[in-house]
PDB file of C-alpha atoms in Angstrom:
ATOM      1  CA  MET P   1      84.363  81.053 116.664  1.00  0.00           C
ATOM      2  CA  SER P   2      82.217  78.994 119.031  1.00  0.00           C
ATOM      3  CA  LEU P   3      78.610  79.981 119.604  1.00  0.00           C
ATOM      4  CA  PRO P   4      77.660  81.560 122.945  1.00  0.00           C
ATOM      5  CA  THR P   5      75.507  80.056 125.667  1.00  0.00           C
ATOM      6  CA  VAL P   6      72.890  82.571 126.779  1.00  0.00           C
ATOM      7  CA  PHE P   7      70.819  82.920 129.955  1.00  0.00           C
ATOM      8  CA  VAL P   8      67.527  84.541 128.927  1.00  0.00           C
ATOM      9  CA  CYS P   9      65.315  86.264 131.487  1.00  0.00           C
ATOM     10  CA  GLY P  10      61.584  85.920 130.859  1.00  0.00           C
ATOM     11  CA  ALA P  11      61.925  83.248 128.194  1.00  0.00           C
ATOM     12  CA  THR P  12      58.184  82.553 128.238  1.00  0.00           C
ATOM     13  CA  GLY P  13      57.317  86.231 127.716  1.00  0.00           C
ATOM     14  CA  VAL P  14      57.103  88.305 124.537  1.00  0.00           C
ATOM     15  CA  GLN P  15      60.689  89.571 124.476  1.00  0.00           C
ATOM     16  CA  GLY P  16      62.505  86.665 126.073  1.00  0.00           C
ATOM     17  CA  GLY P  17      60.517  84.178 124.030  1.00  0.00           C
ATOM     18  CA  ALA P  18      61.286  85.988 120.782  1.00  0.00           C
ATOM     19  CA  LEU P  19      64.995  86.021 121.594  1.00  0.00           C
ATOM     20  CA  ALA P  20      65.046  82.384 122.721  1.00  0.00           C
ATOM     21  CA  ARG P  21      63.452  81.265 119.458  1.00  0.00           C
ATOM     22  CA  ASP P  22      65.808  83.386 117.373  1.00  0.00           C
ATOM     23  CA  LEU P  23      68.894  82.096 119.174  1.00  0.00           C
ATOM     24  CA  ILE P  24      67.781  78.457 119.051  1.00  0.00           C
ATOM     25  CA  SER P  25      67.217  78.821 115.290  1.00  0.00           C
ATOM     26  CA  LYS P  26      70.870  79.865 114.991  1.00  0.00           C
ATOM     27  CA  GLY P  27      72.177  76.916 116.998  1.00  0.00           C
ATOM     28  CA  VAL P  28      72.801  78.890 120.187  1.00  0.00           C
ATOM     29  CA  THR P  29      72.322  77.167 123.561  1.00  0.00           C
ATOM     30  CA  VAL P  30      69.684  78.918 125.698  1.00  0.00           C
ATOM     31  CA  HIS P  31      69.266  78.616 129.476  1.00  0.00           C
ATOM     32  CA  ALA P  32      66.273  79.974 131.402  1.00  0.00           C
ATOM     33  CA  LEU P  33      64.294  79.733 134.641  1.00  0.00           C
ATOM     34  CA  THR P  34      60.652  78.734 134.983  1.00  0.00           C
ATOM     35  CA  ARG P  35      58.285  78.814 137.932  1.00  0.00           C
ATOM     36  CA  ASP P  36      56.068  76.201 136.312  1.00  0.00           C
ATOM     37  CA  SER P  37      57.435  73.530 133.998  1.00  0.00           C
ATOM     38  CA  THR P  38      53.890  72.443 133.062  1.00  0.00           C
ATOM     39  CA  LEU P  39      53.084  75.703 131.259  1.00  0.00           C
ATOM     40  CA  ALA P  40      52.434  75.261 127.539  1.00  0.00           C
ATOM     41  CA  LYS P  41      54.945  78.018 126.703  1.00  0.00           C
ATOM     42  CA  THR P  42      57.628  76.332 128.792  1.00  0.00           C
ATOM     43  CA  GLN P  43      56.997  72.959 127.217  1.00  0.00           C
ATOM     44  CA  ASP P  44      56.922  74.472 123.726  1.00  0.00           C
ATOM     45  CA  LEU P  45      60.304  76.147 124.215  1.00  0.00           C
ATOM     46  CA  SER P  46      61.700  73.007 125.834  1.00  0.00           C
ATOM     47  CA  SER P  47      60.738  71.052 122.742  1.00  0.00           C
ATOM     48  CA  LEU P  48      62.774  73.519 120.668  1.00  0.00           C
ATOM     49  CA  GLY P  49      65.814  72.991 122.852  1.00  0.00           C
ATOM     50  CA  VAL P  50      65.658  75.676 125.560  1.00  0.00           C
ATOM     51  CA  LYS P  51      67.067  74.319 128.834  1.00  0.00           C
ATOM     52  CA  PHE P  52      64.976  75.269 131.871  1.00  0.00           C
ATOM     53  CA  TRP P  53      65.777  75.225 135.579  1.00  0.00           C
ATOM     54  CA  PRO P  54      63.071  75.563 138.262  1.00  0.00           C
ATOM     55  CA  GLY P  55      63.140  78.861 140.128  1.00  0.00           C
ATOM     56  CA  ASP P  56      62.761  82.629 139.843  1.00  0.00           C
ATOM     57  CA  PHE P  57      64.936  85.738 139.916  1.00  0.00           C
ATOM     58  CA  ASP P  58      64.893  85.845 143.729  1.00  0.00           C
ATOM     59  CA  ASN P  59      66.340  82.331 143.989  1.00  0.00           C
ATOM     60  CA  GLU P  60      70.116  82.760 143.899  1.00  0.00           C
ATOM     61  CA  GLU P  61      70.880  79.044 143.871  1.00  0.00           C
ATOM     62  CA  ALA P  62      68.579  78.530 140.888  1.00  0.00           C
ATOM     63  CA  LEU P  63      70.281  81.433 139.123  1.00  0.00           C
ATOM     64  CA  LYS P  64      73.713  79.953 139.788  1.00  0.00           C
ATOM     65  CA  SER P  65      72.638  76.636 138.273  1.00  0.00           C
ATOM     66  CA  ALA P  66      71.032  78.196 135.199  1.00  0.00           C
ATOM     67  CA  ILE P  67      73.828  80.693 134.532  1.00  0.00           C
ATOM     68  CA  ALA P  68      76.686  78.211 134.984  1.00  0.00           C
ATOM     69  CA  GLY P  69      78.471  77.773 131.661  1.00  0.00           C
ATOM     70  CA  CYS P  70      76.854  80.829 130.051  1.00  0.00           C
ATOM     71  CA  THR P  71      78.793  83.488 128.161  1.00  0.00           C
ATOM     72  CA  SER P  72      75.986  86.080 127.927  1.00  0.00           C
ATOM     73  CA  ILE P  73      72.897  87.116 129.880  1.00  0.00           C
ATOM     74  CA  PHE P  74      69.775  88.858 128.593  1.00  0.00           C
ATOM     75  CA  LEU P  75      67.953  90.983 131.171  1.00  0.00           C
ATOM     76  CA  ASN P  76      64.237  91.528 130.748  1.00  0.00           C
ATOM     77  CA  PHE P  77      61.753  92.390 133.510  1.00  0.00           C
ATOM     78  CA  PHE P  78      58.047  93.072 133.954  1.00  0.00           C
ATOM     79  CA  PRO P  79      57.393  95.884 136.456  1.00  0.00           C
ATOM     80  CA  ASP P  80      56.364  94.917 139.976  1.00  0.00           C
ATOM     81  CA  PHE P  81      53.755  97.586 140.690  1.00  0.00           C
ATOM     82  CA  THR P  82      53.691  96.666 144.393  1.00  0.00           C
ATOM     83  CA  ASP P  83      57.433  97.243 144.831  1.00  0.00           C
ATOM     84  CA  MET P  84      59.283  99.275 142.224  1.00  0.00           C
ATOM     85  CA  SER P  85      62.638  98.299 143.729  1.00  0.00           C
ATOM     86  CA  THR P  86      62.125  94.631 142.800  1.00  0.00           C
ATOM     87  CA  ASN P  87      63.439  94.761 139.224  1.00  0.00           C
ATOM     88  CA  LEU P  88      66.645  96.600 140.125  1.00  0.00           C
ATOM     89  CA  ARG P  89      67.300  94.226 142.997  1.00  0.00           C
ATOM     90  CA  GLN P  90      66.773  91.229 140.709  1.00  0.00           C
ATOM     91  CA  ALA P  91      68.939  92.714 137.962  1.00  0.00           C
ATOM     92  CA  LYS P  92      71.810  93.279 140.376  1.00  0.00           C
ATOM     93  CA  ARG P  93      71.472  89.742 141.744  1.00  0.00           C
ATOM     94  CA  ILE P  94      71.511  88.195 138.266  1.00  0.00           C
ATOM     95  CA  MET P  95      74.494  90.292 137.180  1.00  0.00           C
ATOM     96  CA  SER P  96      76.383  89.454 140.367  1.00  0.00           C
ATOM     97  CA  VAL P  97      75.845  85.730 139.833  1.00  0.00           C
ATOM     98  CA  ALA P  98      76.791  86.096 136.159  1.00  0.00           C
ATOM     99  CA  LEU P  99      80.035  87.953 136.863  1.00  0.00           C
ATOM    100  CA  ALA P 100      81.014  85.363 139.464  1.00  0.00           C
ATOM    101  CA  ALA P 101      80.379  82.667 136.852  1.00  0.00           C
ATOM    102  CA  GLY P 102      82.643  84.371 134.320  1.00  0.00           C
ATOM    103  CA  VAL P 103      79.919  85.685 132.003  1.00  0.00           C
ATOM    104  CA  GLN P 104      81.354  88.204 129.532  1.00  0.00           C
ATOM    105  CA  GLN P 105      78.293  90.044 128.247  1.00  0.00           C
ATOM    106  CA  VAL P 106      75.006  91.546 129.402  1.00  0.00           C
ATOM    107  CA  VAL P 107      72.242  92.800 127.107  1.00  0.00           C
ATOM    108  CA  TYR P 108      69.369  94.682 128.749  1.00  0.00           C
ATOM    109  CA  THR P 109      66.085  95.362 126.985  1.00  0.00           C
ATOM    110  CA  SER P 110      64.740  98.569 128.475  1.00  0.00           C
ATOM    111  CA  GLY P 111      62.095 100.667 126.719  1.00  0.00           C
ATOM    112  CA  LEU P 112      61.584 103.568 124.373  1.00  0.00           C
ATOM    113  CA  GLY P 113      61.252 106.765 126.385  1.00  0.00           C
ATOM    114  CA  VAL P 114      63.477 105.663 129.253  1.00  0.00           C
ATOM    115  CA  LYS P 115      66.179 108.054 128.059  1.00  0.00           C
ATOM    116  CA  GLY P 116      65.089 111.622 128.746  1.00  0.00           C
ATOM    117  CA  PRO P 117      61.371 111.192 129.526  1.00  0.00           C
ATOM    118  CA  GLU P 118      61.376 114.717 130.955  1.00  0.00           C
ATOM    119  CA  ARG P 119      61.157 116.021 127.377  1.00  0.00           C
ATOM    120  CA  MET P 120      57.530 114.874 127.229  1.00  0.00           C
ATOM    121  CA  ASP P 121      54.790 117.450 127.840  1.00  0.00           C
ATOM    122  CA  CYS P 122      52.825 114.934 129.932  1.00  0.00           C
ATOM    123  CA  TRP P 123      55.742 114.132 132.246  1.00  0.00           C
ATOM    124  CA  ASP P 124      54.700 113.749 135.887  1.00  0.00           C
ATOM    125  CA  PRO P 125      57.610 112.751 138.155  1.00  0.00           C
ATOM    126  CA  LYS P 126      55.168 111.513 140.805  1.00  0.00           C
ATOM    127  CA  SER P 127      53.261 109.151 138.495  1.00  0.00           C
ATOM    128  CA  ILE P 128      53.378 105.359 138.325  1.00  0.00           C
ATOM    129  CA  VAL P 129      54.801 105.669 134.811  1.00  0.00           C
ATOM    130  CA  ALA P 130      57.656 107.796 136.162  1.00  0.00           C
ATOM    131  CA  ALA P 131      58.369 105.125 138.772  1.00  0.00           C
ATOM    132  CA  VAL P 132      58.469 102.412 136.083  1.00  0.00           C
ATOM    133  CA  LEU P 133      60.762 104.447 133.838  1.00  0.00           C
ATOM    134  CA  GLY P 134      62.899 105.384 136.833  1.00  0.00           C
ATOM    135  CA  SER P 135      63.381 101.709 137.654  1.00  0.00           C
ATOM    136  CA  LYS P 136      64.497 101.057 134.082  1.00  0.00           C
ATOM    137  CA  GLN P 137      66.891 104.014 134.235  1.00  0.00           C
ATOM    138  CA  ASP P 138      68.433 102.574 137.397  1.00  0.00           C
ATOM    139  CA  ILE P 139      68.871  99.173 135.743  1.00  0.00           C
ATOM    140  CA  GLU P 140      70.448 100.797 132.676  1.00  0.00           C
ATOM    141  CA  GLN P 141      73.005 102.517 134.896  1.00  0.00           C
ATOM    142  CA  ALA P 142      73.676  99.277 136.774  1.00  0.00           C
ATOM    143  CA  VAL P 143      74.317  97.542 133.442  1.00  0.00           C
ATOM    144  CA  ARG P 144      76.766 100.248 132.337  1.00  0.00           C
ATOM    145  CA  THR P 145      78.783 100.046 135.539  1.00  0.00           C
ATOM    146  CA  ALA P 146      78.521  96.350 136.478  1.00  0.00           C
ATOM    147  CA  GLY P 147      81.912  95.424 135.049  1.00  0.00           C
ATOM    148  CA  PHE P 148      81.035  93.160 132.124  1.00  0.00           C
ATOM    149  CA  LYS P 149      83.461  93.053 129.206  1.00  0.00           C
ATOM    150  CA  TYR P 150      80.557  93.761 126.847  1.00  0.00           C
ATOM    151  CA  TRP P 151      77.216  95.456 127.473  1.00  0.00           C
ATOM    152  CA  THR P 152      74.352  96.724 125.330  1.00  0.00           C
ATOM    153  CA  ILE P 153      71.085  98.511 126.127  1.00  0.00           C
ATOM    154  CA  LEU P 154      68.146  98.122 123.743  1.00  0.00           C
ATOM    155  CA  ARG P 155      64.990 100.252 123.881  1.00  0.00           C
ATOM    156  CA  PRO P 156      62.143  98.809 121.791  1.00  0.00           C
ATOM    157  CA  GLY P 157      58.942 100.668 120.961  1.00  0.00           C
ATOM    158  CA  THR P 158      55.339  99.697 121.695  1.00  0.00           C
ATOM    159  CA  PHE P 159      54.739  95.984 121.225  1.00  0.00           C
ATOM    160  CA  MET P 160      52.469  94.979 118.351  1.00  0.00           C
ATOM    161  CA  THR P 161      51.322  92.139 120.603  1.00  0.00           C
ATOM    162  CA  ASN P 162      49.525  94.736 122.767  1.00  0.00           C
ATOM    163  CA  PHE P 163      46.704  94.577 120.217  1.00  0.00           C
ATOM    164  CA  ILE P 164      46.015  90.840 120.552  1.00  0.00           C
ATOM    165  CA  ALA P 165      44.954  88.654 123.475  1.00  0.00           C
ATOM    166  CA  PRO P 166      45.880  88.428 126.258  1.00  0.00           C
ATOM    167  CA  TYR P 167      47.785  91.723 126.167  1.00  0.00           C
ATOM    168  CA  VAL P 168      44.915  93.711 124.662  1.00  0.00           C
ATOM    169  CA  ALA P 169      43.234  93.544 128.084  1.00  0.00           C
ATOM    170  CA  GLN P 170      45.139  96.723 128.970  1.00  0.00           C
ATOM    171  CA  TYR P 171      42.619  98.494 126.723  1.00  0.00           C
ATOM    172  CA  GLY P 172      39.648  97.338 128.790  1.00  0.00           C
ATOM    173  CA  ASP P 173      36.680  96.021 126.801  1.00  0.00           C
ATOM    174  CA  PHE P 174      38.132  96.934 123.411  1.00  0.00           C
ATOM    175  CA  SER P 175      38.265  93.367 122.089  1.00  0.00           C
ATOM    176  CA  ARG P 176      34.568  92.883 122.916  1.00  0.00           C
ATOM    177  CA  THR P 177      33.105  96.293 122.078  1.00  0.00           C
ATOM    178  CA  GLY P 178      35.288  97.098 119.087  1.00  0.00           C
ATOM    179  CA  VAL P 179      35.904 100.575 120.518  1.00  0.00           C
ATOM    180  CA  LEU P 180      39.368 101.430 121.811  1.00  0.00           C
ATOM    181  CA  VAL P 181      38.770 103.949 124.592  1.00  0.00           C
ATOM    182  CA  SER P 182      42.097 105.532 125.473  1.00  0.00           C
ATOM    183  CA  ALA P 183      44.196 108.603 126.178  1.00  0.00           C
ATOM    184  CA  LEU P 184      45.945 108.240 122.829  1.00  0.00           C
ATOM    185  CA  LYS P 185      45.632 111.031 120.240  1.00  0.00           C
ATOM    186  CA  GLU P 186      44.412 110.722 116.669  1.00  0.00           C
ATOM    187  CA  ASP P 187      47.417 112.538 115.229  1.00  0.00           C
ATOM    188  CA  ALA P 188      50.087 111.222 117.624  1.00  0.00           C
ATOM    189  CA  PRO P 189      52.018 108.405 115.901  1.00  0.00           C
ATOM    190  CA  ILE P 190      53.189 105.330 117.799  1.00  0.00           C
ATOM    191  CA  PRO P 191      56.495 103.516 117.136  1.00  0.00           C
ATOM    192  CA  VAL P 192      55.497  99.832 117.057  1.00  0.00           C
ATOM    193  CA  VAL P 193      57.681  96.730 117.055  1.00  0.00           C
ATOM    194  CA  SER P 194      57.088  93.036 116.381  1.00  0.00           C
ATOM    195  CA  PRO P 195      58.349  90.166 118.555  1.00  0.00           C
ATOM    196  CA  GLU P 196      60.471  88.956 115.645  1.00  0.00           C
ATOM    197  CA  THR P 197      62.289  92.282 115.432  1.00  0.00           C
ATOM    198  CA  ILE P 198      62.836  92.295 119.196  1.00  0.00           C
ATOM    199  CA  GLY P 199      64.324  88.826 118.890  1.00  0.00           C
ATOM    200  CA  ALA P 200      66.453  89.843 115.912  1.00  0.00           C
ATOM    201  CA  PHE P 201      67.873  92.974 117.575  1.00  0.00           C
ATOM    202  CA  SER P 202      68.609  91.164 120.831  1.00  0.00           C
ATOM    203  CA  SER P 203      70.178  88.255 118.980  1.00  0.00           C
ATOM    204  CA  ALA P 204      72.328  90.595 116.888  1.00  0.00           C
ATOM    205  CA  ALA P 205      73.656  92.293 120.022  1.00  0.00           C
ATOM    206  CA  ILE P 206      74.524  88.934 121.579  1.00  0.00           C
ATOM    207  CA  LEU P 207      76.144  87.433 118.499  1.00  0.00           C
ATOM    208  CA  ASP P 208      78.101  90.545 117.473  1.00  0.00           C
ATOM    209  CA  THR P 209      79.502  91.607 120.831  1.00  0.00           C
ATOM    210  CA  GLU P 210      82.189  93.951 119.538  1.00  0.00           C
ATOM    211  CA  ARG P 211      79.896  95.928 117.232  1.00  0.00           C
ATOM    212  CA  PHE P 212      77.147  96.371 119.803  1.00  0.00           C
ATOM    213  CA  HIS P 213      79.326  96.863 122.893  1.00  0.00           C
ATOM    214  CA  GLY P 214      78.601 100.077 124.772  1.00  0.00           C
ATOM    215  CA  ARG P 215      75.717 100.992 122.506  1.00  0.00           C
ATOM    216  CA  GLU P 216      72.242 102.155 123.513  1.00  0.00           C
ATOM    217  CA  ILE P 217      69.776 101.666 120.686  1.00  0.00           C
ATOM    218  CA  ASP P 218      66.204 102.958 120.371  1.00  0.00           C
ATOM    219  CA  TYR P 219      64.276 101.039 117.741  1.00  0.00           C
ATOM    220  CA  ALA P 220      60.894 100.140 116.243  1.00  0.00           C
ATOM    221  CA  ASP P 221      59.630  98.662 112.984  1.00  0.00           C
ATOM    222  CA  GLU P 222      57.534 101.624 111.898  1.00  0.00           C
ATOM    223  CA  ILE P 223      55.558 104.564 113.249  1.00  0.00           C
ATOM    224  CA  LEU P 224      51.767 104.489 112.825  1.00  0.00           C
ATOM    225  CA  THR P 225      48.914 106.643 114.099  1.00  0.00           C
ATOM    226  CA  PRO P 226      46.167 105.007 116.210  1.00  0.00           C
ATOM    227  CA  GLU P 227      43.786 105.444 113.271  1.00  0.00           C
ATOM    228  CA  VAL P 228      46.046 103.521 110.889  1.00  0.00           C
ATOM    229  CA  ILE P 229      46.618 100.823 113.501  1.00  0.00           C
ATOM    230  CA  LEU P 230      42.877 100.246 113.865  1.00  0.00           C
ATOM    231  CA  GLN P 231      42.334 100.337 110.108  1.00  0.00           C
ATOM    232  CA  LYS P 232      44.838  97.527 109.748  1.00  0.00           C
ATOM    233  CA  LEU P 233      43.379  95.635 112.719  1.00  0.00           C
ATOM    234  CA  SER P 234      39.900  95.995 111.217  1.00  0.00           C
ATOM    235  CA  LYS P 235      41.031  94.520 107.935  1.00  0.00           C
ATOM    236  CA  ALA P 236      42.809  91.613 109.639  1.00  0.00           C
ATOM    237  CA  SER P 237      39.972  90.840 112.068  1.00  0.00           C
ATOM    238  CA  GLY P 238      37.072  91.382 109.691  1.00  0.00           C
ATOM    239  CA  LYS P 239      35.504  93.769 112.203  1.00  0.00           C
ATOM    240  CA  THR P 240      34.980  97.532 112.188  1.00  0.00           C
ATOM    241  CA  LEU P 241      37.155  98.754 115.046  1.00  0.00           C
ATOM    242  CA  LYS P 242      37.112 102.364 116.173  1.00  0.00           C
ATOM    243  CA  ASN P 243      39.014 104.737 118.452  1.00  0.00           C
ATOM    244  CA  HIS P 244      37.396 106.853 121.142  1.00  0.00           C
ATOM    245  CA  TYR P 245      39.800 109.393 122.586  1.00  0.00           C
ATOM    246  CA  TYR P 246      39.416 110.633 126.152  1.00  0.00           C
ATOM    247  CA  THR P 247      38.888 114.340 126.649  1.00  0.00           C
ATOM    248  CA  ASP P 248      41.286 116.127 128.999  1.00  0.00           C
ATOM    249  CA  GLU P 249      38.621 116.009 131.703  1.00  0.00           C
ATOM    250  CA  GLU P 250      38.123 112.263 131.226  1.00  0.00           C
ATOM    251  CA  ILE P 251      41.873 111.722 131.403  1.00  0.00           C
ATOM    252  CA  ASP P 252      42.061 113.522 134.751  1.00  0.00           C
ATOM    253  CA  GLU P 253      39.292 111.290 136.083  1.00  0.00           C
ATOM    254  CA  ALA P 254      40.653 108.040 134.666  1.00  0.00           C
ATOM    255  CA  LYS P 255      44.399 108.223 135.285  1.00  0.00           C
ATOM    256  CA  SER P 256      44.140 107.950 139.076  1.00  0.00           C
ATOM    257  CA  ALA P 257      42.187 104.689 138.828  1.00  0.00           C
ATOM    258  CA  ASN P 258      43.780 103.200 135.703  1.00  0.00           C
ATOM    259  CA  PRO P 259      47.609 103.085 135.554  1.00  0.00           C
ATOM    260  CA  PHE P 260      47.465 102.292 131.835  1.00  0.00           C
ATOM    261  CA  VAL P 261      46.123 105.798 131.135  1.00  0.00           C
ATOM    262  CA  GLY P 262      49.411 107.321 132.281  1.00  0.00           C
ATOM    263  CA  GLY P 263      51.208 104.948 129.960  1.00  0.00           C
ATOM    264  CA  GLN P 264      48.976 106.019 127.093  1.00  0.00           C
ATOM    265  CA  LEU P 265      49.821 109.667 127.729  1.00  0.00           C
ATOM    266  CA  VAL P 266      53.499 108.794 127.397  1.00  0.00           C
ATOM    267  CA  THR P 267      52.713 106.770 124.259  1.00  0.00           C
ATOM    268  CA  ARG P 268      51.324 109.974 122.707  1.00  0.00           C
ATOM    269  CA  GLU P 269      54.819 111.441 122.739  1.00  0.00           C
ATOM    270  CA  ILE P 270      57.027 108.381 122.466  1.00  0.00           C
ATOM    271  CA  TRP P 271      57.745 109.173 118.804  1.00  0.00           C
ATOM    272  CA  LYS P 272      59.955 112.015 120.043  1.00  0.00           C
ATOM    273  CA  CYS P 273      62.358 109.426 121.457  1.00  0.00           C
ATOM    274  CA  ILE P 274      63.298 107.621 118.255  1.00  0.00           C
ATOM    275  CA  ASP P 275      65.162 108.339 115.044  1.00  0.00           C
ATOM    276  CA  MET P 276      63.782 105.814 112.562  1.00  0.00           C
ATOM    277  CA  GLU P 277      66.594 106.408 110.087  1.00  0.00           C
ATOM    278  CA  GLU P 278      69.074 105.451 112.776  1.00  0.00           C
ATOM    279  CA  ALA P 279      67.002 102.372 113.658  1.00  0.00           C
ATOM    280  CA  LYS P 280      67.006 101.314 110.004  1.00  0.00           C
ATOM    281  CA  ASN P 281      70.792 101.569 109.827  1.00  0.00           C
ATOM    282  CA  GLN P 282      71.629  99.039 112.541  1.00  0.00           C
ATOM    283  CA  GLY P 283      72.021  96.093 110.176  1.00  0.00           C
ATOM    284  CA  VAL P 284      68.905  94.382 111.552  1.00  0.00           C
ATOM    285  CA  PRO P 285      66.014  93.848 109.087  1.00  0.00           C
ATOM    286  CA  LEU P 286      62.822  95.586 110.212  1.00  0.00           C
ATOM    287  CA  SER P 287      59.295  94.277 109.798  1.00  0.00           C
ATOM    288  CA  THR P 288      55.834  95.892 109.513  1.00  0.00           C
ATOM    289  CA  PHE P 289      52.509  95.792 111.329  1.00  0.00           C
ATOM    290  CA  ASP P 290      50.970  94.228 108.222  1.00  0.00           C
ATOM    291  CA  LYS P 291      53.427  91.327 108.343  1.00  0.00           C
ATOM    292  CA  PHE P 292      52.751  90.850 112.047  1.00  0.00           C
ATOM    293  CA  LEU P 293      48.986  90.766 111.493  1.00  0.00           C
ATOM    294  CA  GLU P 294      49.364  88.311 108.634  1.00  0.00           C
ATOM    295  CA  LYS P 295      51.499  86.004 110.777  1.00  0.00           C
ATOM    296  CA  GLU P 296      49.112  86.283 113.737  1.00  0.00           C
ATOM    297  CA  LYS P 297      45.919  86.225 111.656  1.00  0.00           C
ATOM    298  CA  ALA P 298      44.288  83.427 113.666  1.00  0.00           C
ATOM    299  CA  ARG P 299      45.014  85.133 116.996  1.00  0.00           C
ATOM    300  CA  VAL P 300      43.724  88.467 115.689  1.00  0.00           C
ATOM    301  CA  VAL P 301      40.447  86.913 114.539  1.00  0.00           C
ATOM    302  CA  GLU P 302      40.066  85.089 117.852  1.00  0.00           C
ATOM    303  CA  THR P 303      40.860  88.229 119.856  1.00  0.00           C
ATOM    304  CA  TYR P 304      38.076  90.271 118.242  1.00  0.00           C
ATOM    305  CA  ALA P 305      35.565  87.461 117.693  1.00  0.00           C
ATOM    306  CA  GLN P 306      33.063  89.053 120.104  1.00  0.00           C
ATOM    307  CA  ALA P 307      33.320  92.546 118.630  1.00  0.00           C
ATOM    308  CA  PRO P 308      30.235  93.664 116.675  1.00  0.00           C
TER     309      PRO P 308
END
């Protein structure tokens, strides 16, 4: 059987980049768009064999050029906080171009908690987080009904990369002060996932179309409390990192000014959305936070270099 040719959204990001590298390592042809061909990430992936076209998801002609000859597309979007309709509009445009080009398969990476977020005690249908999850729900439904021969929806947990630069900036001054001030809870475990596992799951869905067709899979590598996460980060960075948990009053004050606080409240309960035994039985090897920290040792040390 011939290998597929895959159009990967967000190839220079965490998820798209992980998938692109995994596919390239297996001899799969990868197409992608870039707004800036001079970026180090773009040039790095180009050197591995990823084929880039100039443009973005709003440029239909660029999409037509990049998707031509592809058999699968991988959808992956970062929320547009100024216009929550952007991602759905882009997803529909990409899928429309793909169907016209004869693409057979779509794989969408959504997020843990997108299915049934109302089960969470912190759920606020008027919040920014609800708008983000609502956008993902709309894209999931568009994927199901678009008309592709094969489709798969993947919902990964919290990215391990959130604890290293530049992504750690969502936790304010944590990397400089060594104190993670957040709305997380000491005893509320977090399902975390490495880029490699994201790449492996996405690649598996693309390469085994029949087995993964019509499936919606929630997954993570392991579930760790914030205390354990910082213990492991402390060991890897050589610094003593600590958690400071907002009180309920501090949360009420902070969440209106800081959209990440709402996300942290959801993260408190995200463990309710995953069955780890089911995740382990998907035929995709899982990793650990320890392995991630070992692999990213230099970046971890650099991230927390200013911490006392």
